[in-house]
Every structure is written in structure tokens, then in C-alpha cells.
Amino acid sequence: MCRSALSFFALIDYYQYYFLFESITLDTISLIQPDDWHAHLRDGLALQRTVPDLAKQFARAICMPNLVPPVKTVEEALAYRQRILAHVPEGLDFDPRMVLYFTDQTSPQEISKIKDSEFVDAIKLYPAGATTNSANGVSDIRKVYAVIEQLEKHQVPLLLHGEVTHQHVDIFDREKRFLDEVLAPLLKQFPQLRLVLEHITTSEAAHFVLEHDRHVAATITPQHLLFNRNDLLVGGVKPHFYCLPILKRLNHQQTLLEVATSGNPKFFLGTDSAPHAQNAKENACGCAGCYSAPNAIELYAQAFDQVGKIDRLEGFASHFGADFYGLPRNTKQITLVKQPQTIVESLDYLEDQKIIPLHAGQTLSWRKV
Ligand code: DOR
Ligand code: ZN
């Protein structure tokens, strides 16, 4: 090979090395303040913990309605929103976005009230018995098709906990079965329905979303990007990794990482952060839910950085959810620096209880400043 050809290739090598090196050494990033499109804040004293934890990072959060009793009407949602706002720390702007809880009794008229509401954005469907506080959920989706028709007509998003609940269906197959048996027929009947498949956990769900048009989106939690079922089960049962839908195999985790970091606007941030007291998790019948709120954006940064895609975090965390909901993007910025920080072992909760946060005691490589 002649000398000039050799130096040409050396130059290419240099640039490849330079760009690789650049992407590896990115150690400060600024992004538009993120939003959490799926969070559980609960009510009463729990709000003292959950609202400040979320509001320190996020500008807005969808506040899930699975209270006891659930938030079933626009009026109840607005009252709940006021209780949340009362706990926002001084100096922070936080805009709680509200969602109704779909029951067998939800009236079609409630949907036009959502449409007209400034603060209520969607309705959440839990198949009855699927997860925490879902006993009042929908018993059979075909029974509520009249309400879904209104959702499609008014373009109000339907948020789905996508798992079937039949006793005989294996817990690891419940999401896939939901896609085949509930969601595919639903979209055939209502092709213009806007929907968010919440906290997806399988490559089948990711592909389902990819294969449908822009009306179909999904949220992804930090635990499903960072962990898989080995983290939950190998070497002893780790109840703080137990959430629903349950963590799946490594190959599913990898697909979720691929789609979350792909820049595809159908996938956006939704932590599913849910506060459960330590004694309710470390229990012979432990509750489902991971509490990620205090470090959520840093957990996502860790996941994106691990696959060399930290530059894709802003779209996922700060743009795509707002775009899907037709809300303006935030304008403030936050900064993350690549500096180790250790997640606290426990947090105070209610009067004398503790919460063990997701990944407690472990070191993250990113920190919000
Ligand atoms: O793990 C979960 N916890 N999944 C859910 O769907 C609900 C949540 C909760 O409310 O605790
Ligand atoms: Zn949830």
C-alpha cells in the first residue's frame, strides 16, 4: 500500500478513536428538565415523602390513581391534585398531571370531562387483580368498549397495565398474553385509540409498540432497564426488586435498553416508582413495587451510559412524553455530572417506617447537581 493511502487510513483511525474517546469521556450533560409519566405518590402522610422526592427532579409527573378508594372522577382527581400540591417544597415548580382509574362503572360522559380538563390527561386501566390496589379495575375489557369508543373519539389516552390475570397463566407470560389476547383485538376494534402500554418488560411488548402507528407508545422503568430476573432471584429472593410486571430475562432487558436508547419517540420515561414500607416488602407476602423516585434520573443515566447512549437520554426523559400528551416541553434545564454517589440504605416513611429505595447502598456513576 502506498504511503498516502496508509496515512489516509491512519487519519480515519484517529477520527474513529477521537469520536469514541469523546463519547466515552462525556462527563457533564445538561438536559431539559425531565417528566415522569408514571409515578405512585399515594395519599395522606405518604405525600410528605413522595412529593418532594419526585419534585426535586421532575417538572411534571403522572400521578397514578390506584389509591384506596381509587380516583374515579375528574372531581376526585382535582381534589387529589390539591393534596399533592400542598406538599411541593418551597421554591420548586411541580405540575401533577392526573389520571382517572377505569372501573366497570366508568361512565362515557366522564371521558368528555377529561377532555375538557386542564389537569387530567388520561385514564388508567388495571385488569382487576393485576397489581397493587387493582381490585376495582376492569373485570373484562369488552364490557367497557362503550367508554373506550369515547376515548378514541376524544383522543384521550388510555394507559394500560398490560398483563392478563388468569390464575393459570405463568407470571412471566402475562404481558405477552395480554398483547395477543387483549391489546391486538382492542386495536383492531379501535384503530385510532391513543394508548400507552405502561412499564413494558418484554421484547414482545417493545415490538408490538414498534409495529403500531404513532398512537401507540410505552413507558419504561429504571428497574427494567437496569435489572433482570436473576437480580430478583439468584442467591436468594430480593424483595426490593419485586415489582409488577415482574423483571424478565436478560434478553428482554437488552431489547428494552435498545428501544429506550434508540431515539424512537414512542418510548419514554415512566418510573412506576411506588412507595412500600420495608416491612411490607420484606414479608412472607411482599408487595409489588420499587421506590426509585429520589434517584430516578440518575438511575436512567446509568442505564443509558452503560450502553454508550447517554446522549439519547434527553429525548427519552424530557421530550417524547410531553410530545405524546400534547403538552409543551419544559424550558428549565438540569445538569448531570459523572461523579459517583451512593444511594442511601433507607428513607424515612410515614410515622416510624422506612422505605428501602431501589438499588439501596449501591453506587451510581451519575449525579444530578
Ligand atoms: O410494582 C408495581 N407497583 N406495579 C404496579 O403496577 C403498581 C405499583 C404500586 O402501586 O405499588
Ligand atoms: Zn404503576
Coordinates of C-alpha atoms and ligand atoms in Angstrom, one line a residue:
M1 CA 0.0 0.0 0.0
C2 CA 1.4 3.4 -0.9
R3 CA 2.3 5.9 1.9
S4 CA -0.5 8.4 1.2
A5 CA -3.1 5.5 1.4
L6 CA -1.5 4.5 4.7
S7 CA -1.7 8.0 6.2
F8 CA -5.3 8.3 5.0
F9 CA -6.2 5.1 6.9
A10 CA -4.2 6.4 9.9
L11 CA -6.3 9.6 9.8
I12 CA -9.6 7.6 9.7
D13 CA -8.4 5.6 12.7
Y14 CA -7.5 8.7 14.5
Y15 CA -11.0 10.2 14.0
Q16 CA -12.7 6.9 15.0
Y17 CA -10.6 6.9 18.1
Y18 CA -11.3 10.5 18.7
F19 CA -15.1 10.2 18.5
L20 CA -15.1 7.0 20.5
F21 CA -13.0 8.7 23.1
E22 CA -15.3 11.7 23.1
S23 CA -18.4 9.7 23.7
I24 CA -16.8 7.7 26.5
T25 CA -15.4 10.8 28.3
L26 CA -18.6 12.8 28.2
D27 CA -18.9 13.7 31.9
T28 CA -21.3 16.6 32.2
I29 CA -24.6 16.7 30.4
S30 CA -27.4 19.3 30.5
L31 CA -30.9 18.3 29.6
I32 CA -34.3 19.9 29.6
Q33 CA -35.9 19.1 33.0
P34 CA -37.4 15.6 32.7
D35 CA -41.0 14.5 33.4
D36 CA -42.1 11.2 35.0
W37 CA -45.1 9.8 33.0
H38 CA -45.9 7.1 35.6
A39 CA -45.5 7.5 39.3
H40 CA -47.3 6.4 42.5
L41 CA -47.5 9.1 45.2
R42 CA -50.2 7.6 47.4
D43 CA -52.1 10.0 49.7
G44 CA -52.1 11.4 53.2
L45 CA -48.8 11.3 55.1
A46 CA -47.1 9.4 52.3
L47 CA -47.1 12.6 50.3
Q48 CA -44.6 14.1 52.7
R49 CA -42.1 11.6 51.3
T50 CA -43.1 11.1 47.7
V51 CA -43.9 14.6 46.5
P52 CA -40.5 16.2 47.4
D53 CA -38.6 13.2 46.1
L54 CA -40.2 13.5 42.7
A55 CA -40.4 17.3 42.5
K56 CA -36.7 17.7 43.1
Q57 CA -36.0 16.1 39.7
F58 CA -39.1 16.2 37.6
A59 CA -41.2 19.1 36.4
R60 CA -44.3 17.0 36.0
A61 CA -45.5 13.5 36.9
I62 CA -48.5 11.5 36.0
C63 CA -49.9 10.6 39.4
M64 CA -51.4 7.2 39.3
P65 CA -54.9 6.8 40.6
N66 CA -54.7 3.4 42.4
L67 CA -55.5 4.9 45.9
V68 CA -57.8 3.3 48.3
P69 CA -60.5 4.1 47.3
P70 CA -59.4 4.9 43.7
V71 CA -59.5 8.2 41.9
K72 CA -62.5 7.7 39.7
T73 CA -63.8 11.1 38.6
V74 CA -62.3 14.4 37.4
E75 CA -63.6 16.0 40.5
E76 CA -61.8 13.5 42.7
A77 CA -58.6 13.9 40.6
L78 CA -58.6 17.6 41.1
A79 CA -59.0 17.3 44.8
Y80 CA -56.2 14.8 44.9
R81 CA -54.1 17.2 42.9
Q82 CA -54.6 19.9 45.5
R83 CA -53.4 17.5 48.3
I84 CA -50.3 16.8 46.2
L85 CA -49.6 20.4 45.6
A86 CA -49.7 21.1 49.3
H87 CA -46.5 19.1 49.7
V88 CA -44.4 20.6 47.0
P89 CA -41.3 22.1 48.7
E90 CA -40.9 25.9 48.6
G91 CA -39.1 27.1 45.5
L92 CA -39.9 24.1 43.3
D93 CA -42.3 24.1 40.4
F94 CA -44.2 20.9 40.1
D95 CA -47.2 20.2 38.0
P96 CA -49.0 17.0 39.0
R97 CA -50.8 15.5 35.9
M98 CA -53.8 13.5 36.9
V99 CA -55.3 10.2 35.6
L100 CA -58.6 8.5 36.3
Y101 CA -59.0 4.9 37.4
F102 CA -61.0 2.9 34.9
T103 CA -63.7 0.7 36.5
D104 CA -66.6 -1.4 35.2
Q105 CA -68.8 1.6 36.2
T106 CA -66.9 4.4 34.5
S107 CA -69.4 6.5 32.5
P108 CA -68.8 7.5 28.9
Q109 CA -69.6 11.1 30.0
E110 CA -66.5 11.2 32.3
I111 CA -64.3 11.0 29.2
S112 CA -65.5 14.3 27.8
K113 CA -64.8 15.8 31.2
I114 CA -61.2 14.5 30.9
K115 CA -61.0 16.1 27.5
D116 CA -62.1 19.5 28.9
S117 CA -59.9 19.3 32.0
E118 CA -56.7 21.3 32.2
F119 CA -55.0 18.9 34.6
V120 CA -56.4 15.4 33.9
D121 CA -54.7 13.8 30.9
A122 CA -55.8 10.2 30.7
I123 CA -57.5 7.2 32.2
K124 CA -55.6 4.1 33.5
L125 CA -56.9 0.6 33.1
Y126 CA -55.9 -2.1 35.5
P127 CA -57.2 -5.5 34.8
A128 CA -58.9 -6.4 38.1
G129 CA -56.4 -8.2 40.3
A130 CA -53.3 -7.4 38.2
T131 CA -51.3 -5.5 40.8
T132 CA -51.4 -3.3 43.9
N133 CA -54.8 -1.7 44.6
S134 CA -56.3 -3.1 41.4
A135 CA -59.3 -4.8 42.9
N136 CA -61.6 -2.2 41.4
G137 CA -60.1 -2.5 38.0
V138 CA -61.9 -3.6 34.8
S139 CA -63.1 -7.2 35.0
D140 CA -63.4 -7.7 31.2
I141 CA -62.3 -5.1 28.7
R142 CA -65.1 -6.0 26.3
K143 CA -67.6 -4.8 28.9
V144 CA -66.2 -1.2 28.7
Y145 CA -66.0 -0.9 25.0
A146 CA -68.6 1.9 25.1
V147 CA -66.3 4.0 27.2
I148 CA -63.3 3.1 25.0
E149 CA -65.2 4.4 22.0
Q150 CA -65.4 7.8 23.7
L151 CA -61.6 7.7 24.4
E152 CA -61.0 7.1 20.7
K153 CA -63.5 9.8 19.7
H154 CA -62.0 12.4 22.0
Q155 CA -58.4 11.2 21.6
V156 CA -58.0 10.8 25.3
P157 CA -55.1 8.4 26.1
L158 CA -55.8 5.0 27.6
L159 CA -52.9 3.9 29.9
L160 CA -52.7 0.2 30.3
H161 CA -51.3 -2.2 32.9
G162 CA -50.7 -4.8 30.3
E163 CA -51.0 -8.2 31.9
V164 CA -53.7 -10.9 31.9
T165 CA -54.6 -12.0 35.4
H166 CA -55.9 -15.6 34.9
Q167 CA -54.5 -17.8 37.7
H168 CA -53.3 -20.5 35.2
V169 CA -51.1 -18.1 33.2
D170 CA -47.5 -18.1 34.2
I171 CA -46.4 -14.8 35.7
F172 CA -43.6 -14.5 33.2
D173 CA -46.0 -14.8 30.3
R174 CA -48.7 -12.4 31.4
E175 CA -47.6 -9.4 29.4
K176 CA -47.2 -11.3 26.2
R177 CA -50.6 -13.0 26.6
F178 CA -52.1 -9.5 27.2
L179 CA -50.7 -8.3 23.8
D180 CA -52.2 -11.3 22.0
E181 CA -55.5 -11.7 23.7
V182 CA -56.5 -8.2 24.8
L183 CA -54.5 -5.5 23.0
A184 CA -54.4 -6.7 19.5
P185 CA -58.2 -7.2 19.3
L186 CA -58.7 -3.8 21.1
L187 CA -56.7 -2.0 18.4
K188 CA -58.5 -3.8 15.7
Q189 CA -61.7 -2.5 17.0
F190 CA -60.4 1.0 17.8
P191 CA -57.6 1.7 15.4
Q192 CA -57.3 5.4 16.3
L193 CA -57.1 4.8 20.0
R194 CA -54.2 6.6 21.7
L195 CA -52.6 4.4 24.2
V196 CA -49.6 3.9 26.5
L197 CA -48.5 0.5 27.3
E198 CA -47.1 1.2 30.8
H199 CA -43.9 -0.2 32.2
I200 CA -43.2 -2.7 29.4
T201 CA -41.0 -5.6 30.3
T202 CA -40.6 -7.9 27.3
S203 CA -39.2 -7.7 23.8
E204 CA -42.7 -8.8 22.5
A205 CA -44.2 -5.6 24.0
A206 CA -41.4 -3.5 22.6
H207 CA -42.0 -4.9 19.1
F208 CA -45.7 -4.6 19.5
V209 CA -45.3 -0.8 20.1
L210 CA -42.8 -0.5 17.2
E211 CA -45.2 -2.2 14.8
H212 CA -48.1 0.1 15.6
D213 CA -48.5 3.6 14.5
R214 CA -47.7 6.8 16.4
H215 CA -50.8 6.4 18.6
V216 CA -49.2 3.6 20.5
A217 CA -46.4 4.4 22.9
A218 CA -44.8 2.8 26.0
T219 CA -43.2 3.8 29.2
I220 CA -40.1 2.0 30.6
T221 CA -39.0 1.9 34.2
P222 CA -35.4 2.2 35.5
Q223 CA -35.6 -1.2 37.1
H224 CA -36.5 -2.9 33.8
L225 CA -33.5 -1.2 32.1
L226 CA -31.0 -2.0 34.8
F227 CA -32.0 -5.4 36.1
N228 CA -33.4 -8.8 35.1
R229 CA -34.9 -11.7 36.9
N230 CA -31.5 -13.0 38.0
D231 CA -31.2 -9.9 40.2
L232 CA -34.5 -10.8 41.8
L233 CA -34.0 -14.5 42.3
V234 CA -30.4 -15.7 42.1
G235 CA -28.7 -16.2 45.5
G236 CA -31.9 -15.6 47.4
V237 CA -35.1 -13.7 46.8
K238 CA -34.5 -10.0 46.8
P239 CA -37.9 -8.5 47.6
H240 CA -36.9 -4.9 46.7
F241 CA -36.6 -5.9 43.1
Y242 CA -40.1 -7.3 43.1
C243 CA -42.5 -5.2 41.0
L244 CA -45.3 -5.9 38.5
P245 CA -44.9 -6.7 35.7
I246 CA -42.1 -8.8 37.1
L247 CA -38.5 -8.5 35.9
K248 CA -37.9 -10.7 32.9
R249 CA -34.9 -12.5 31.3
L250 CA -31.7 -10.7 30.3
N251 CA -32.6 -10.7 26.6
H252 CA -35.8 -8.7 27.3
Q253 CA -33.7 -6.2 29.4
Q254 CA -31.4 -5.9 26.4
T255 CA -34.3 -5.2 24.0
L256 CA -35.8 -2.6 26.4
L257 CA -32.4 -0.9 26.5
E258 CA -32.2 -0.9 22.7
V259 CA -35.6 0.7 22.2
A260 CA -35.3 3.2 25.1
T261 CA -31.9 4.5 23.7
S262 CA -32.9 4.3 20.1
G263 CA -34.3 7.9 19.9
N264 CA -37.7 6.5 18.9
P265 CA -40.3 8.9 20.4
K266 CA -42.7 6.0 21.1
F267 CA -40.7 5.1 24.2
F268 CA -40.4 7.5 27.2
L269 CA -39.7 7.7 30.8
G270 CA -42.2 6.4 33.4
T271 CA -40.6 5.3 36.7
D272 CA -43.5 3.4 38.2
S273 CA -41.9 4.5 41.5
A274 CA -44.1 3.1 44.2
P275 CA -43.6 3.6 48.0
H276 CA -43.9 0.5 50.1
A277 CA -42.8 0.3 53.7
Q278 CA -39.8 -2.0 54.4
N279 CA -41.9 -4.4 56.4
A280 CA -44.5 -4.7 53.7
K281 CA -41.8 -5.7 51.2
E282 CA -39.7 -7.9 53.5
N283 CA -42.7 -10.1 54.2
A284 CA -43.9 -13.6 53.5
C285 CA -46.3 -12.0 51.0
G286 CA -44.2 -9.0 49.9
C287 CA -45.8 -6.1 48.0
A288 CA -45.0 -5.3 44.4
G289 CA -43.3 -2.0 43.7
C290 CA -39.8 -0.4 43.6
Y291 CA -39.2 3.1 45.0
S292 CA -36.9 4.9 42.6
A293 CA -38.2 8.5 42.9
P294 CA -35.2 10.1 44.8
N295 CA -32.6 8.9 42.2
A296 CA -34.7 8.2 39.2
I297 CA -33.0 10.4 36.6
E298 CA -29.5 9.1 37.8
L299 CA -30.7 5.5 37.5
Y300 CA -31.8 6.1 33.9
A301 CA -28.4 7.9 33.2
Q302 CA -26.6 4.9 34.5
A303 CA -28.6 2.6 32.2
F304 CA -28.1 4.8 29.1
D305 CA -24.4 5.3 29.8
Q306 CA -23.8 1.6 30.3
V307 CA -24.7 1.1 26.6
G308 CA -22.9 4.3 25.5
K309 CA -26.1 6.2 24.7
I310 CA -26.1 9.0 27.4
D311 CA -26.7 11.4 24.5
R312 CA -30.2 9.8 23.9
L313 CA -31.3 10.4 27.5
E314 CA -32.8 13.8 26.9
G315 CA -35.3 12.7 24.2
F316 CA -36.5 9.8 26.3
A317 CA -36.7 11.7 29.6
S318 CA -37.7 15.2 28.6
H319 CA -39.2 15.4 25.1
F320 CA -41.1 12.4 23.9
G321 CA -43.6 12.0 26.8
A322 CA -44.6 15.7 26.6
D323 CA -45.0 15.4 22.8
F324 CA -47.2 12.3 23.1
Y325 CA -49.5 14.0 25.6
G326 CA -49.6 17.2 23.6
L327 CA -48.1 19.2 26.4
P328 CA -45.4 21.8 26.0
R329 CA -41.8 20.7 26.6
N330 CA -40.3 22.1 29.8
T331 CA -37.9 25.0 29.5
K332 CA -35.7 24.7 32.6
Q333 CA -32.6 22.6 32.4
I334 CA -30.9 20.2 34.8
T335 CA -27.3 19.1 34.8
L336 CA -25.9 15.6 35.5
V337 CA -22.2 15.1 36.2
K338 CA -20.3 11.8 36.1
Q339 CA -19.4 11.6 39.7
P340 CA -20.0 8.5 42.0
Q341 CA -22.8 8.7 44.5
T342 CA -24.1 6.0 46.8
I343 CA -27.9 5.6 47.1
V344 CA -29.0 5.7 50.8
E345 CA -29.7 2.5 52.6
S346 CA -33.2 3.6 53.7
L347 CA -35.5 6.6 53.8
D348 CA -38.0 7.7 56.5
Y349 CA -41.6 6.9 55.6
L350 CA -44.9 7.7 57.4
E351 CA -44.5 8.0 61.1
D352 CA -42.0 5.3 62.1
Q353 CA -41.4 3.2 59.0
K354 CA -38.7 3.0 56.4
I355 CA -38.6 2.6 52.6
I356 CA -35.7 0.8 51.0
P357 CA -35.1 2.6 47.7
L358 CA -34.3 0.8 44.5
H359 CA -30.6 -0.2 44.4
A360 CA -30.1 1.0 48.1
G361 CA -26.5 1.2 49.2
Q362 CA -25.2 0.8 45.6
T363 CA -23.0 3.4 43.8
L364 CA -24.3 5.2 40.7
S365 CA -21.9 6.9 38.4
W366 CA -24.1 10.0 37.7
R367 CA -25.3 12.7 40.0
K368 CA -27.8 15.5 39.4
V369 CA -26.3 18.8 40.6
Ligands
DOR1 O1 -45.0 -3.0 41.0 C1 -45.9 -2.3 40.9 N1 -46.3 -1.4 41.9 N2 -46.7 -2.3 39.8 C2 -47.8 -1.7 39.7 O2 -48.4 -1.8 38.7 C3 -48.4 -0.9 40.8 C4 -47.4 -0.5 41.7 C5 -47.9 0.1 43.1 O3 -48.9 0.8 43.0 O4 -47.3 -0.2 44.1
ZN2 ZN -47.7 1.8 38.3

